[in-house]
Short mmCIF file of C-alpha atoms in Angstrom, two decimals:
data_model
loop_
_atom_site.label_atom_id
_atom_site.label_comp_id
_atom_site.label_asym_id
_atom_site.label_seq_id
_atom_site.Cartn_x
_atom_site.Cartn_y
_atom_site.Cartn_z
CA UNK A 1 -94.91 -226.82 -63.70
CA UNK A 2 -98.53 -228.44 -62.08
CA UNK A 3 -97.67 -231.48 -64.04
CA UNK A 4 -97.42 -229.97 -67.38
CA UNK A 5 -93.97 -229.84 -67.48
CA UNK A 6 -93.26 -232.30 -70.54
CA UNK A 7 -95.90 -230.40 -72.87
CA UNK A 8 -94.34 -226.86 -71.53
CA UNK A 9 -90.31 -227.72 -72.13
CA UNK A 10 -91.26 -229.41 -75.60
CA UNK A 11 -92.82 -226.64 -76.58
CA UNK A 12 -89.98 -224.55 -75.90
CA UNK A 13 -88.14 -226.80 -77.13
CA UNK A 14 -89.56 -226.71 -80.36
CA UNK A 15 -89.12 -223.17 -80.62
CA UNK A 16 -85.34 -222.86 -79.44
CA UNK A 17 -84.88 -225.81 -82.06
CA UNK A 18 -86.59 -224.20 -84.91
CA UNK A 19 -85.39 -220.58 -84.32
CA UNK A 20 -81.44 -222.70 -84.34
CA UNK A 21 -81.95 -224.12 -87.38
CA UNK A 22 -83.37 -221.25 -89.02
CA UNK A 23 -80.25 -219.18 -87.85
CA UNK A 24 -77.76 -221.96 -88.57
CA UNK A 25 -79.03 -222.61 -92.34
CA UNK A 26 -79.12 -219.13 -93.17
CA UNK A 27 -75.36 -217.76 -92.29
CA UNK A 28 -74.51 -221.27 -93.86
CA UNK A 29 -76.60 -220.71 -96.82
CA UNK A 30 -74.78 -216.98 -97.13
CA UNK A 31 -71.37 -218.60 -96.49
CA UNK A 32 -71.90 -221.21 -98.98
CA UNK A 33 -72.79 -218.54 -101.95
CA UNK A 34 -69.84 -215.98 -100.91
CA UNK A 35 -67.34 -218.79 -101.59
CA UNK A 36 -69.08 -219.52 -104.45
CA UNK A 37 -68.64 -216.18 -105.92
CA UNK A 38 -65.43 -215.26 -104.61
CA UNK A 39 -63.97 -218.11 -106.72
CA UNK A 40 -66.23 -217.06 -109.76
CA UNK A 41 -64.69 -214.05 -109.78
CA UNK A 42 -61.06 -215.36 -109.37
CA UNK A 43 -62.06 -217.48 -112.10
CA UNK A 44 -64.32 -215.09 -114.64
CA UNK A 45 -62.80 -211.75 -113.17
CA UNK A 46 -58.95 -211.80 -115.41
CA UNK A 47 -60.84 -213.31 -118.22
CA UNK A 48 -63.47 -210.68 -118.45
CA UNK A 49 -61.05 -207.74 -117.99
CA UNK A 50 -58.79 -209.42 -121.01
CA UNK A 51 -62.01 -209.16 -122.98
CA UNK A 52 -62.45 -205.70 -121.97
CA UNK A 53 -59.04 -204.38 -122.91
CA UNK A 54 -59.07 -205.90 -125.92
CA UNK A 55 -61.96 -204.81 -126.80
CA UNK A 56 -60.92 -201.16 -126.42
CA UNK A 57 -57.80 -202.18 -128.55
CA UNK A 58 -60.47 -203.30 -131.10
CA UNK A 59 -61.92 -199.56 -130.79
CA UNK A 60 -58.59 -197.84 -130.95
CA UNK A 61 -58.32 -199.91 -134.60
CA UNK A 62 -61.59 -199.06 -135.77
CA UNK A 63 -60.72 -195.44 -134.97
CA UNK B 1 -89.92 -191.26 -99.65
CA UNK B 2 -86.64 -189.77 -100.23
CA UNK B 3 -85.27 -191.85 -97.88
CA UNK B 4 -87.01 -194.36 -99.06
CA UNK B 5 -85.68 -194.40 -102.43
CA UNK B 6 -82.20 -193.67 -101.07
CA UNK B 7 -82.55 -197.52 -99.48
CA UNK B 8 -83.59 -199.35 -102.75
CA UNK B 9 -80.36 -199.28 -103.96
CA UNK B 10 -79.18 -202.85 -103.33
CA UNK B 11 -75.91 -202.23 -102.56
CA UNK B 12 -76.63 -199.57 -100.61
CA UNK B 13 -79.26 -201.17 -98.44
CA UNK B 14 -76.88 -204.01 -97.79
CA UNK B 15 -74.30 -201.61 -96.26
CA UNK B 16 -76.90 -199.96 -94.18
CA UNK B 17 -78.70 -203.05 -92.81
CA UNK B 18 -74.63 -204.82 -92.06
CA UNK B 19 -74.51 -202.04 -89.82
CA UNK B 20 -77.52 -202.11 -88.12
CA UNK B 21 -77.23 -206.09 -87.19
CA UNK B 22 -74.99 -206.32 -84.47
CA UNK B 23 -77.78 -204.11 -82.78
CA UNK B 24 -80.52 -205.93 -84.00
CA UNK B 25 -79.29 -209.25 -82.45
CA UNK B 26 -78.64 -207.93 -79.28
CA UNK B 27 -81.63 -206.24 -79.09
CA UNK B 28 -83.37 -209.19 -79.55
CA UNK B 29 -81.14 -211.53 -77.13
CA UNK B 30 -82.25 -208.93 -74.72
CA UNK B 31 -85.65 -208.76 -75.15
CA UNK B 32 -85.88 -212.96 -75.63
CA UNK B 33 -84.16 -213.32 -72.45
CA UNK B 34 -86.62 -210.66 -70.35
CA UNK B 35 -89.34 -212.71 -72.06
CA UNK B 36 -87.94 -216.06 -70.97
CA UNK B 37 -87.63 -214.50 -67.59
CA UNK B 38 -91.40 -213.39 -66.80
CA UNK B 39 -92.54 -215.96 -69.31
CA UNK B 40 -91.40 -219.07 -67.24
CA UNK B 41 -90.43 -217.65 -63.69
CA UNK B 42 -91.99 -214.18 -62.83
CA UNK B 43 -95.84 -214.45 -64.37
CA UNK B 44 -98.56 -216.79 -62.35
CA UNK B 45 -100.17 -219.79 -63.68
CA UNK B 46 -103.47 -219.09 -65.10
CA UNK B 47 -106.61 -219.51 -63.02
CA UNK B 48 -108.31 -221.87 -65.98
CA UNK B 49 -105.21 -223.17 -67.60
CA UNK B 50 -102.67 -223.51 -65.10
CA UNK B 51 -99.12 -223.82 -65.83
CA UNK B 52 -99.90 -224.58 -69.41
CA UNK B 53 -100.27 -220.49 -70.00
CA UNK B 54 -96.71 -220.76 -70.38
CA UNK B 55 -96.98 -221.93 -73.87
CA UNK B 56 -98.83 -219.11 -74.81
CA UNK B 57 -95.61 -217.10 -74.49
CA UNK B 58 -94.50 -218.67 -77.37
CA UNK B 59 -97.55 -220.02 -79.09
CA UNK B 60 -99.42 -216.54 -80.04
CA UNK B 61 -96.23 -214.84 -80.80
CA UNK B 62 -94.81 -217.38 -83.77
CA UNK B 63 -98.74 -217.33 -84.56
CA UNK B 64 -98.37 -213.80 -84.81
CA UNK B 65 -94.91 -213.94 -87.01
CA UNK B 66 -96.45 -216.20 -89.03
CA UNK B 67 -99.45 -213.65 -90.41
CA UNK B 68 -97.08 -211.04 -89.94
CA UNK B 69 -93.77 -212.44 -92.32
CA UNK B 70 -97.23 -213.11 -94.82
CA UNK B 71 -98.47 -209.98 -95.20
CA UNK B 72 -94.69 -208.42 -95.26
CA UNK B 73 -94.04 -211.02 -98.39
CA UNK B 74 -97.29 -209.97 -100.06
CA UNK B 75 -96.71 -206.05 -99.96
CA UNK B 76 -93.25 -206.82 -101.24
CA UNK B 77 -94.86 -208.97 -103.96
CA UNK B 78 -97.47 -206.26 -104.87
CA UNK B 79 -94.21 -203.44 -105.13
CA UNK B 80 -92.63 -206.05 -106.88
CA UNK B 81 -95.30 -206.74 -109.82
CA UNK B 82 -95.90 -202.87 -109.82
CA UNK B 83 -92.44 -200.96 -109.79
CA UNK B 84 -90.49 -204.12 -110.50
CA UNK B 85 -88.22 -203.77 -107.73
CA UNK B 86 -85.54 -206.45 -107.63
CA UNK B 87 -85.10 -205.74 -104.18
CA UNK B 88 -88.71 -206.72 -102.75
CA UNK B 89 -88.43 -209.59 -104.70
CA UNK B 90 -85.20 -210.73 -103.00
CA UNK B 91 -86.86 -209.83 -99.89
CA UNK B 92 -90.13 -211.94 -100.75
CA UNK B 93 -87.87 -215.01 -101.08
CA UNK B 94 -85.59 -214.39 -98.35
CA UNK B 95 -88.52 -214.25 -95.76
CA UNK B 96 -90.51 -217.33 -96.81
CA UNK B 97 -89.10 -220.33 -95.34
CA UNK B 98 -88.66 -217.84 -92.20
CA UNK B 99 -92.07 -217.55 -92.57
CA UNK B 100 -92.49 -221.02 -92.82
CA UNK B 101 -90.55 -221.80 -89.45
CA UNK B 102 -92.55 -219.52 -87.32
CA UNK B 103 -95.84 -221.11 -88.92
CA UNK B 104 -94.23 -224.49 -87.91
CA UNK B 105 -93.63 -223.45 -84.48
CA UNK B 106 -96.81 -222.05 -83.82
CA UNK B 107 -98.60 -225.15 -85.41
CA UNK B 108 -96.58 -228.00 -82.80
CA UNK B 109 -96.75 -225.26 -80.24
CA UNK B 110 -100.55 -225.19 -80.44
CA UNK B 111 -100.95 -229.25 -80.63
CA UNK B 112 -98.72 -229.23 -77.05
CA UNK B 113 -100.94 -226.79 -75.76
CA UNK B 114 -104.33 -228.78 -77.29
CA UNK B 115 -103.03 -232.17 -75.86
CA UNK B 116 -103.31 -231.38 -71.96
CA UNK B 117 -105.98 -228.54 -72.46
CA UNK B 118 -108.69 -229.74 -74.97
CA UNK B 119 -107.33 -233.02 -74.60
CA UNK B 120 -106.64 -233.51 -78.44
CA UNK B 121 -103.49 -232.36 -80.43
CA UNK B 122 -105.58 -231.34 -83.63
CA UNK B 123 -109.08 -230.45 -84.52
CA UNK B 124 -109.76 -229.53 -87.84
CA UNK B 125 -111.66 -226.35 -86.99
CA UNK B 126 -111.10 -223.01 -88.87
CA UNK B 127 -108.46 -221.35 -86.94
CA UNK B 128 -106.29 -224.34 -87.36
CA UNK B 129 -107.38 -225.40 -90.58
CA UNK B 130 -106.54 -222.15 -92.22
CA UNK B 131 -103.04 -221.60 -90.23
CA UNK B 132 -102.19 -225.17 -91.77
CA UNK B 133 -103.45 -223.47 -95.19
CA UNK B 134 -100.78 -220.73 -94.33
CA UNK B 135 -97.79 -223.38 -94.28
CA UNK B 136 -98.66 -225.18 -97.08
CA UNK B 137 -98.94 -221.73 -98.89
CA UNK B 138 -95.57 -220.67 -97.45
CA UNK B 139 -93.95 -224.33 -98.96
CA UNK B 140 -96.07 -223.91 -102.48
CA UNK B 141 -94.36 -220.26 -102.57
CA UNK B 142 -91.07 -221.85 -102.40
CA UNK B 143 -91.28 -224.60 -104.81
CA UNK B 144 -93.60 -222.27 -107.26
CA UNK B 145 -90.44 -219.69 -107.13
CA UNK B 146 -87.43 -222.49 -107.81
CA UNK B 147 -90.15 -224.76 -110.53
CA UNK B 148 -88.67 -222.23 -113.25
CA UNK B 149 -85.41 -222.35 -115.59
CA UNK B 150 -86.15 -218.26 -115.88
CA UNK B 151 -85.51 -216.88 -111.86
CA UNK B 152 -87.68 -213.78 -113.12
CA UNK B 153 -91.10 -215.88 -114.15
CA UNK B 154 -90.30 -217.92 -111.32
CA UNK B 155 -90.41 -214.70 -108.86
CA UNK B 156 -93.26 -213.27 -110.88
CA UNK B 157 -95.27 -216.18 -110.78
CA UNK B 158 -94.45 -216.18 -106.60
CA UNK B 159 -95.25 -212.87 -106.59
CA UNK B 160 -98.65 -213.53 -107.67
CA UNK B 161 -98.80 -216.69 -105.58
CA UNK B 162 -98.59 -214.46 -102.67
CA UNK B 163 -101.36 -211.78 -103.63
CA UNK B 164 -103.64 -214.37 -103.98
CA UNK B 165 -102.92 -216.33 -101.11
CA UNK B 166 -103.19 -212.87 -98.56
CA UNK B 167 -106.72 -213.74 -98.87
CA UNK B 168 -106.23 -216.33 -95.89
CA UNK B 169 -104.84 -213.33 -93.62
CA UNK B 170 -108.35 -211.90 -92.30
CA UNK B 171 -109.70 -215.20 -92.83
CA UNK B 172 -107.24 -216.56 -90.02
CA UNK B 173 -107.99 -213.73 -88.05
CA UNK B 174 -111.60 -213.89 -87.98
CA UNK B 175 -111.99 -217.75 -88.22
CA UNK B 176 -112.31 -217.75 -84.86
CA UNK B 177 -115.24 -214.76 -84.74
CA UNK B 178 -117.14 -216.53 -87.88
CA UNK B 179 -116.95 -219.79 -87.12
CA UNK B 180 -117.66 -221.67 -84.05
CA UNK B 181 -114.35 -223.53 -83.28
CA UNK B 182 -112.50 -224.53 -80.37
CA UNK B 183 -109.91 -222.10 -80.44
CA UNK B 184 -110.68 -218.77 -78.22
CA UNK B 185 -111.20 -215.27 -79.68
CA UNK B 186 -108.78 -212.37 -79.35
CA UNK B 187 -107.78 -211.69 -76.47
CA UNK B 188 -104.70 -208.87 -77.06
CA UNK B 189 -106.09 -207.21 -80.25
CA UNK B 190 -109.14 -206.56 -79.53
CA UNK B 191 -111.34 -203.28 -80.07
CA UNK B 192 -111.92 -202.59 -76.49
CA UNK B 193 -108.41 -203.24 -75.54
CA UNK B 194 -105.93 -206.65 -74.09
CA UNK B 195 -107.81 -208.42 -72.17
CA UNK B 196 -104.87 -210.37 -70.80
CA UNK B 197 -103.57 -209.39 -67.03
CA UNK B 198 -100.67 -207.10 -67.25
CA UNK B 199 -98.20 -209.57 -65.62
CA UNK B 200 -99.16 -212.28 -68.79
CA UNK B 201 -99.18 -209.71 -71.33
CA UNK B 202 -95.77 -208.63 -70.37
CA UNK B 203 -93.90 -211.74 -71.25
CA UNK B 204 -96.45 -211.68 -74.25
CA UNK B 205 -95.00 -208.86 -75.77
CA UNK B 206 -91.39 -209.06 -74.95
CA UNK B 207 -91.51 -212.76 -76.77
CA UNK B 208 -93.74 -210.98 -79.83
CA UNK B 209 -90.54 -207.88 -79.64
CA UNK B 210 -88.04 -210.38 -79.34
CA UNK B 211 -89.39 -212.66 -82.22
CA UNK B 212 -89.59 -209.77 -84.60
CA UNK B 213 -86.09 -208.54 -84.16
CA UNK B 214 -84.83 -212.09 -84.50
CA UNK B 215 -86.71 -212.05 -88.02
CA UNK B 216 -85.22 -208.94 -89.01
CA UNK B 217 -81.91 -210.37 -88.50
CA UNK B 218 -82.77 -213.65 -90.28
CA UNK B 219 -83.95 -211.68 -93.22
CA UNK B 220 -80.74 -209.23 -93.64
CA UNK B 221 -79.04 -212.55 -93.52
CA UNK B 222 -81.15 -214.13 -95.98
CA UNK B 223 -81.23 -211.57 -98.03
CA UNK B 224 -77.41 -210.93 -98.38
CA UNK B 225 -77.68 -214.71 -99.44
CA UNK B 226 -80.16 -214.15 -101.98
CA UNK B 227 -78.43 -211.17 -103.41
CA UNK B 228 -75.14 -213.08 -103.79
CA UNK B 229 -76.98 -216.31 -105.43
CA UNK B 230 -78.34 -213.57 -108.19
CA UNK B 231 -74.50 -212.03 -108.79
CA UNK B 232 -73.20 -215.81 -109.07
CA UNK B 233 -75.97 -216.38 -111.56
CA UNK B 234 -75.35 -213.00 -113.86
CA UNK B 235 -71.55 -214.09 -113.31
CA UNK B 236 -72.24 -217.04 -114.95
CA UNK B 237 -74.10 -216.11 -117.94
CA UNK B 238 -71.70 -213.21 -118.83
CA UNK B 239 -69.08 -215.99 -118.66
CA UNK B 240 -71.30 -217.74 -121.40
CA UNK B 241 -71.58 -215.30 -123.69
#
């Protein structure tokens, strides 16, 4: 590499490393958040639908 | 425009892109490892700078990804302050710290090239001045868009971050025809055509392909991620009330 070798590796370097982390932290990132919501919705999901029906029981009275 | 329209659904557009990004990474594996190829093995040293013309391969592209991922951000900014798209906001955010990276790259990529070549890692002459400019405006998107209880000022006041900033675009690209500084002119888009031999532009492009296809990717990712964080956040507040 005509003696350049440490200033041409580090640079890809740099790049492979960068490009990694940007990769790494983003399907993390997305994993992170789906977990997040699946649980939510384990959590919010039976409670919201209970709401629901009764509120259409509530309708059925008014009617 | 049909088609178009048919996309901004964000549901919809998910789908589409989840299919399209198996291709989209091999694509770009492909096209990276051609450009690794004739970047470091089959493409001479350069007559003035040697060996060192190797860095170019992945200097100009991330240069060029970082103007590039700007101006992408700022026309989804402008749809989103005019039509009030949710979806080029959540593409806005998704790209920035991409946007970011590839500024970074280009930035140490440029000092390792400086070092052996001008024989200093900085100089604070236009080109690089306003490219540093371009990461800092990258980070102050970022923080501007999380400083806000309300997500929707924050985005706006991104959004508007962004518009103003774009200003910095053709000043990066011309710094180097309007100022004297030590970094060379164009030498690929030019008006009379590449200047560059055919056996250096090659790997050129195939890294500048390559880098664009990995971005793509990135931002489906990203965006996915972005589009969940905004269902766990409605979740939440219809759990409040």
């Amino acid at each position: 590499m005509g003696g350049y070798a440490a200033y041409i590796w580090s640079s890809y370097g740099v790049v492979v490393a960068v490009l990694a982390v940007m990769l790494v932290s983003s399907i993390l990132g997305v994993r992170a958040r789906e977990r997040e919501l699946s649980a939510l919705e384990e959590r919010v999901g039976p409670r919201r639908q209970r709401r629901q029906q009764s509120g259409l029981k509530d309708a059925h009275h008014d009617a | 425009m049909n088609w178009f329209h048919w996309l901004a659904n964000p549901a919809r557009f998910m789908r589409f892109a989840a299919r399209l990004q198996p291709w989209i990474m091999a694509l770009g594996l492909l096209t990276g490892a051609a450009g690794l190829y004739f970047g470091l093995f089959a493409s001479p040293a350069d007559y003035q700078q040697g060996e060192t013309v190797r860095i170019m391969y992945v200097h100009v592209p991330s240069a060029w990804m970082a103007m590039f991922i700007y101006v992408v951000m700022a026309a989804a900014a402008g749809s989103f302050l005019i039509w009030k798209h949710p979806l080029a906001d959540v593409a806005a955010q998704a790209a920035a710290p991409v946007g970011a990276g590839f500024t970074l790259m280009a930035l140490i990529t440029g000092a390792l090239w400086g070092q052996p070549m001008w024989g200093t890692w900085w100089v604070w002459d236009a080109r690089l001045t306003s490219v540093l400019i371009l990461f800092f405006l990258y980070l102050g998107y970022i923080a501007l868009v999380n400083a806000f209880d309300d997500p929707e000022r924050g985005s706006k006041a991104g959004a508007i971050l962004l518009l103003v900033g774009v200003v910095n675009i053709p000043i990066i690209k011309f710094s180097v025809d309007w100022w004297n500084t030590l970094h060379q002119p164009a030498s690929v888009a030019r008006m009379d055509g590449p200047s560059v031999d055919p056996s250096m532009l090659l790997p050129l492009l195939l890294m500048a392909g390559a880098f664009k296809l990995y971005f793509l990717y990135l931002l489906i990712v990203r965006m996915r991620g972005e589009l969940t964080a905004r269902r766990i956040r409605l979740l939440r507040l219809s759990d409040i009330a």
